[in-house]
Amino acid sequence: MMEQVQKGEITSVKTEYPRIRLMKEMLQRLLENKLAVVGGVFTILLIFLALFPGVVATHSHTEQDYSAVLVPPSAAHWFGTDELGRDLFSRVIYGATTSLKAGLISVGIALGIGLPIGMLSGYFRGVWDEFLIMRITDAMLSFPPLVLALTLVAVFGAGLENAMIAIGLVLTPSFMRLIRGEVLAHREKEYVEAARASGLPSWRILFIHILPNTIAPIIVQATLAIAAAIITEASLSYLGLGTQPPTPSWGSMLSTGQGYLEQAPWLGLFPGLFIFITVLSINLFGDGIRDMFDSKLK
Amino acid sequence: MFYFLLRRFSLMVVVLLLVSIIIFSLLNILPGDPAMLILGQESSPEALEALREKMGLNDPLPVQYLHWLTDSLQGDFGKSLRDNNDVTAILLKKVPITIQLAFMSFAIAVLIAVPAAIISATRKGTSLDYLSTFFSLSGVSFPPFWLGILLILIFSVGLGWLPPSGFVSLAENPVRSVLLMLMPALALGIRLAAELTRMLRSSLLEVLQSDYIRTGYAKGLMERAVVFKHALRNSLIPVITISGLQFATLIGGVVIIETIFSIPGIGQLVYSAILARDFPVVQGAVMMMAFSVVIINFMVDITYSILDPRIKVGGER
């Protein structure tokens, strides 16, 4: 700090708005984190794949070719073909759409339910909060997540839509907990007291004043939850209860691939590799965002 | 201390009750008629009605719930719809298998995580630290079932060292039993090791900065003595608490790993029962899983508060 003052650097930054400077600093911290940058780049690439799979895919992902069944990876079929002669590379590319969609929508559901309930529960407290919300989340968190998701899918029926709802519900209590805790910590702060004293209605204090201040941990948790949701969707599809054929899904590709490990090991390799890369990139990026927020905002 | 125990215990009872309500109501909205499952599609309406009456399916749901709860508390989860066996007996037969798997996975996880975390924390910022951090992040991102498939590809298809799947009980042939369970335990253990490494590393880093560690170094203790005798012990306390929470994830992983490697444990039982709509088995098994998670966390909390008296009543957040 002293050196900066001596060099006169401090005065030059003063002219900028503090918020822009803060954002610049955070962005700089994110860019310095090499792993986070790699994760971010891969995540963007995967989003591109998910949005425009047709641009990258070399073949149709559904067309069957019985003269080319279980062909090993080659120039014509980069990842080989599956048991119905479909091009595995194209299927894996189209699988990105399913996975990312599942991740985003289920986390959206979890946020949609968890955010309002968690905020109200943390702000108004009382019997509802202590005896209902907290205990119900306790109970829901005692279920192994995958088992709860499995049971829910069994209730709703197999399929991608129902799997996304089930995963969303399984993720909800942890969001509720996080948001409740954040609001609880903020409701006693001076700026909230000031807002209350000036007679603002509760909803305004909650959503206009408290929410923006708690957004950092929510973004971090949401990012990491997307990664967890992608793994869970793949697990459900692997068990035959998630995405149904012919929609390409990495999980169900692996499940069929397992039957051909001896003749066609590539079927058990590439879809899993894509799940791994996707989840790893999102996790790396999420960790980077956490570090970015950490030293300034928390 | 007494009030802390009492409060913690009553909280646990409330949570267990809610868990049972959730399980019961979930499975009662499941489509399908248990009476028809037992008697078959072609049975006469009168016979179905008689069985429904006998099974108490015509009572209002709260009454059914109370019946089910009192029976479960006495260790009676009803009979399987598939083979009419006692659910409790089935569960008791499967539990030791899953415990063996969980125990082996945990052992593997500790064997990997403790050295990795120590190296990482004591050599912070070196390439070894980055390597270990990267591997633990990768481990967390591995879909457990793909890890299982990869292990089969490497050790069974590629090297031919281990059979791809199957199960022999410990009593029957201990060596073969452990060998067969090695790959599934690795698949679960590597992921657990990754999480443990992350937690233990950050906990160690914090402890290594404390005054008593500096004292240890100052009075000329060897690094080994400081790390193992003083730092490691203290950094294990938070890790134990979080491992309690990890237990739920471990049990969830068991479902998928047991299915891949055809191990006849609780996980496979739940999965096959869900597919077959065998409600009593699903209820019993899921209830047992959730209860063990709640009880383990209760015990972890209690041990924690005995080990560390700074933990006070009502640490809600």
Short mmCIF file of N, CA and C in Angstrom, two decimals, chain A residues 197-251:
data_model
loop_
_atom_site.label_atom_id
_atom_site.label_comp_id
_atom_site.label_asym_id
_atom_site.label_seq_id
_atom_site.Cartn_x
_atom_site.Cartn_y
_atom_site.Cartn_z
N ALA A 197 -35.99 1.74 9.74
CA ALA A 197 -36.32 2.95 10.46
C ALA A 197 -36.96 3.99 9.54
N SER A 198 -36.55 3.99 8.28
CA SER A 198 -37.12 4.97 7.37
C SER A 198 -38.47 4.48 6.82
N GLY A 199 -38.97 3.40 7.38
CA GLY A 199 -40.34 2.98 7.08
C GLY A 199 -40.54 2.23 5.79
N LEU A 200 -39.48 1.64 5.23
CA LEU A 200 -39.66 0.87 4.00
C LEU A 200 -40.42 -0.42 4.31
N PRO A 201 -41.24 -0.86 3.36
CA PRO A 201 -41.95 -2.13 3.58
C PRO A 201 -40.97 -3.30 3.56
N SER A 202 -41.36 -4.38 4.25
CA SER A 202 -40.45 -5.53 4.40
C SER A 202 -40.01 -6.10 3.07
N TRP A 203 -40.95 -6.20 2.10
CA TRP A 203 -40.57 -6.83 0.83
C TRP A 203 -39.48 -6.04 0.13
N ARG A 204 -39.53 -4.69 0.31
CA ARG A 204 -38.53 -3.84 -0.33
C ARG A 204 -37.17 -4.03 0.32
N ILE A 205 -37.19 -4.10 1.67
CA ILE A 205 -35.93 -4.31 2.39
C ILE A 205 -35.32 -5.64 1.96
N LEU A 206 -36.20 -6.66 1.89
CA LEU A 206 -35.72 -8.01 1.58
C LEU A 206 -35.14 -8.10 0.18
N PHE A 207 -35.94 -7.67 -0.80
CA PHE A 207 -35.55 -7.95 -2.18
C PHE A 207 -34.69 -6.87 -2.81
N ILE A 208 -34.84 -5.61 -2.36
CA ILE A 208 -34.04 -4.55 -2.96
C ILE A 208 -32.76 -4.32 -2.17
N HIS A 209 -32.81 -4.53 -0.85
CA HIS A 209 -31.62 -4.21 -0.06
C HIS A 209 -30.82 -5.43 0.35
N ILE A 210 -31.49 -6.45 0.91
CA ILE A 210 -30.72 -7.60 1.41
C ILE A 210 -30.27 -8.51 0.27
N LEU A 211 -31.18 -8.80 -0.66
CA LEU A 211 -30.86 -9.77 -1.72
C LEU A 211 -29.56 -9.46 -2.47
N PRO A 212 -29.37 -8.20 -2.95
CA PRO A 212 -28.13 -7.94 -3.69
C PRO A 212 -26.88 -8.18 -2.85
N ASN A 213 -27.00 -8.03 -1.53
CA ASN A 213 -25.84 -8.23 -0.68
C ASN A 213 -25.54 -9.69 -0.40
N THR A 214 -26.51 -10.57 -0.68
CA THR A 214 -26.28 -11.99 -0.41
C THR A 214 -26.06 -12.76 -1.70
N ILE A 215 -25.94 -12.02 -2.81
CA ILE A 215 -25.95 -12.69 -4.11
C ILE A 215 -24.66 -13.51 -4.33
N ALA A 216 -23.53 -13.07 -3.76
CA ALA A 216 -22.25 -13.76 -4.04
C ALA A 216 -22.27 -15.24 -3.65
N PRO A 217 -22.57 -15.56 -2.38
CA PRO A 217 -22.59 -16.99 -2.04
C PRO A 217 -23.65 -17.77 -2.81
N ILE A 218 -24.75 -17.10 -3.17
CA ILE A 218 -25.79 -17.81 -3.92
C ILE A 218 -25.26 -18.19 -5.30
N ILE A 219 -24.55 -17.25 -5.96
CA ILE A 219 -24.00 -17.57 -7.29
C ILE A 219 -23.02 -18.73 -7.20
N VAL A 220 -22.16 -18.70 -6.17
CA VAL A 220 -21.17 -19.77 -6.02
C VAL A 220 -21.88 -21.11 -5.83
N GLN A 221 -22.83 -21.12 -4.90
CA GLN A 221 -23.54 -22.38 -4.64
C GLN A 221 -24.27 -22.87 -5.88
N ALA A 222 -24.89 -21.93 -6.62
CA ALA A 222 -25.64 -22.33 -7.82
C ALA A 222 -24.71 -22.96 -8.85
N THR A 223 -23.52 -22.36 -9.03
CA THR A 223 -22.57 -22.92 -10.00
C THR A 223 -22.20 -24.34 -9.62
N LEU A 224 -21.83 -24.54 -8.33
CA LEU A 224 -21.42 -25.87 -7.92
C LEU A 224 -22.60 -26.84 -7.97
N ALA A 225 -23.81 -26.32 -7.72
CA ALA A 225 -24.99 -27.19 -7.75
C ALA A 225 -25.28 -27.67 -9.18
N ILE A 226 -24.97 -26.81 -10.18
CA ILE A 226 -25.18 -27.24 -11.57
C ILE A 226 -24.31 -28.46 -11.85
N ALA A 227 -23.05 -28.42 -11.38
CA ALA A 227 -22.17 -29.57 -11.58
C ALA A 227 -22.75 -30.81 -10.91
N ALA A 228 -23.22 -30.67 -9.68
CA ALA A 228 -23.79 -31.82 -8.97
C ALA A 228 -25.03 -32.34 -9.69
N ALA A 229 -25.85 -31.40 -10.21
CA ALA A 229 -27.08 -31.80 -10.90
C ALA A 229 -26.76 -32.59 -12.16
N ILE A 230 -25.69 -32.19 -12.87
CA ILE A 230 -25.32 -32.90 -14.09
C ILE A 230 -24.93 -34.34 -13.76
N ILE A 231 -24.15 -34.52 -12.68
CA ILE A 231 -23.78 -35.88 -12.28
C ILE A 231 -25.03 -36.68 -11.90
N THR A 232 -25.95 -36.05 -11.17
CA THR A 232 -27.14 -36.78 -10.73
C THR A 232 -28.01 -37.17 -11.93
N GLU A 233 -28.16 -36.25 -12.90
CA GLU A 233 -28.96 -36.59 -14.08
C GLU A 233 -28.32 -37.76 -14.81
N ALA A 234 -26.98 -37.72 -14.95
CA ALA A 234 -26.30 -38.82 -15.63
C ALA A 234 -26.49 -40.12 -14.85
N SER A 235 -26.43 -40.04 -13.51
CA SER A 235 -26.62 -41.24 -12.70
C SER A 235 -28.02 -41.82 -12.90
N LEU A 236 -29.04 -40.93 -12.86
CA LEU A 236 -30.42 -41.41 -13.05
C LEU A 236 -30.59 -42.03 -14.43
N SER A 237 -30.01 -41.38 -15.46
CA SER A 237 -30.13 -41.92 -16.81
C SER A 237 -29.37 -43.23 -16.93
N TYR A 238 -28.24 -43.32 -16.23
CA TYR A 238 -27.48 -44.57 -16.22
C TYR A 238 -28.34 -45.69 -15.64
N LEU A 239 -29.11 -45.36 -14.60
CA LEU A 239 -29.97 -46.37 -13.97
C LEU A 239 -31.26 -46.58 -14.75
N GLY A 240 -31.42 -45.86 -15.87
CA GLY A 240 -32.58 -46.07 -16.73
C GLY A 240 -33.81 -45.28 -16.32
N LEU A 241 -33.67 -44.35 -15.36
CA LEU A 241 -34.85 -43.62 -14.89
C LEU A 241 -34.83 -42.16 -15.33
N GLY A 242 -33.74 -41.73 -15.97
CA GLY A 242 -33.67 -40.34 -16.41
C GLY A 242 -34.09 -40.23 -17.86
N THR A 243 -33.23 -39.57 -18.66
CA THR A 243 -33.50 -39.39 -20.08
C THR A 243 -33.78 -40.73 -20.77
N GLN A 244 -34.85 -40.76 -21.55
CA GLN A 244 -35.23 -42.01 -22.23
C GLN A 244 -34.76 -41.98 -23.69
N PRO A 245 -34.42 -43.13 -24.25
CA PRO A 245 -34.04 -43.18 -25.66
C PRO A 245 -35.21 -42.73 -26.53
N PRO A 246 -34.99 -42.16 -27.70
CA PRO A 246 -33.69 -42.00 -28.37
C PRO A 246 -32.93 -40.73 -28.01
N THR A 247 -33.44 -39.91 -27.08
CA THR A 247 -32.71 -38.69 -26.72
C THR A 247 -31.32 -39.06 -26.20
N PRO A 248 -30.25 -38.47 -26.79
CA PRO A 248 -28.92 -38.88 -26.34
C PRO A 248 -28.60 -38.27 -24.97
N SER A 249 -28.17 -39.14 -24.04
CA SER A 249 -27.76 -38.67 -22.73
C SER A 249 -26.51 -39.42 -22.33
N TRP A 250 -25.55 -38.71 -21.75
CA TRP A 250 -24.26 -39.34 -21.42
C TRP A 250 -24.46 -40.52 -20.49
N GLY A 251 -25.38 -40.37 -19.54
CA GLY A 251 -25.59 -41.44 -18.57
C GLY A 251 -26.10 -42.71 -19.21
#
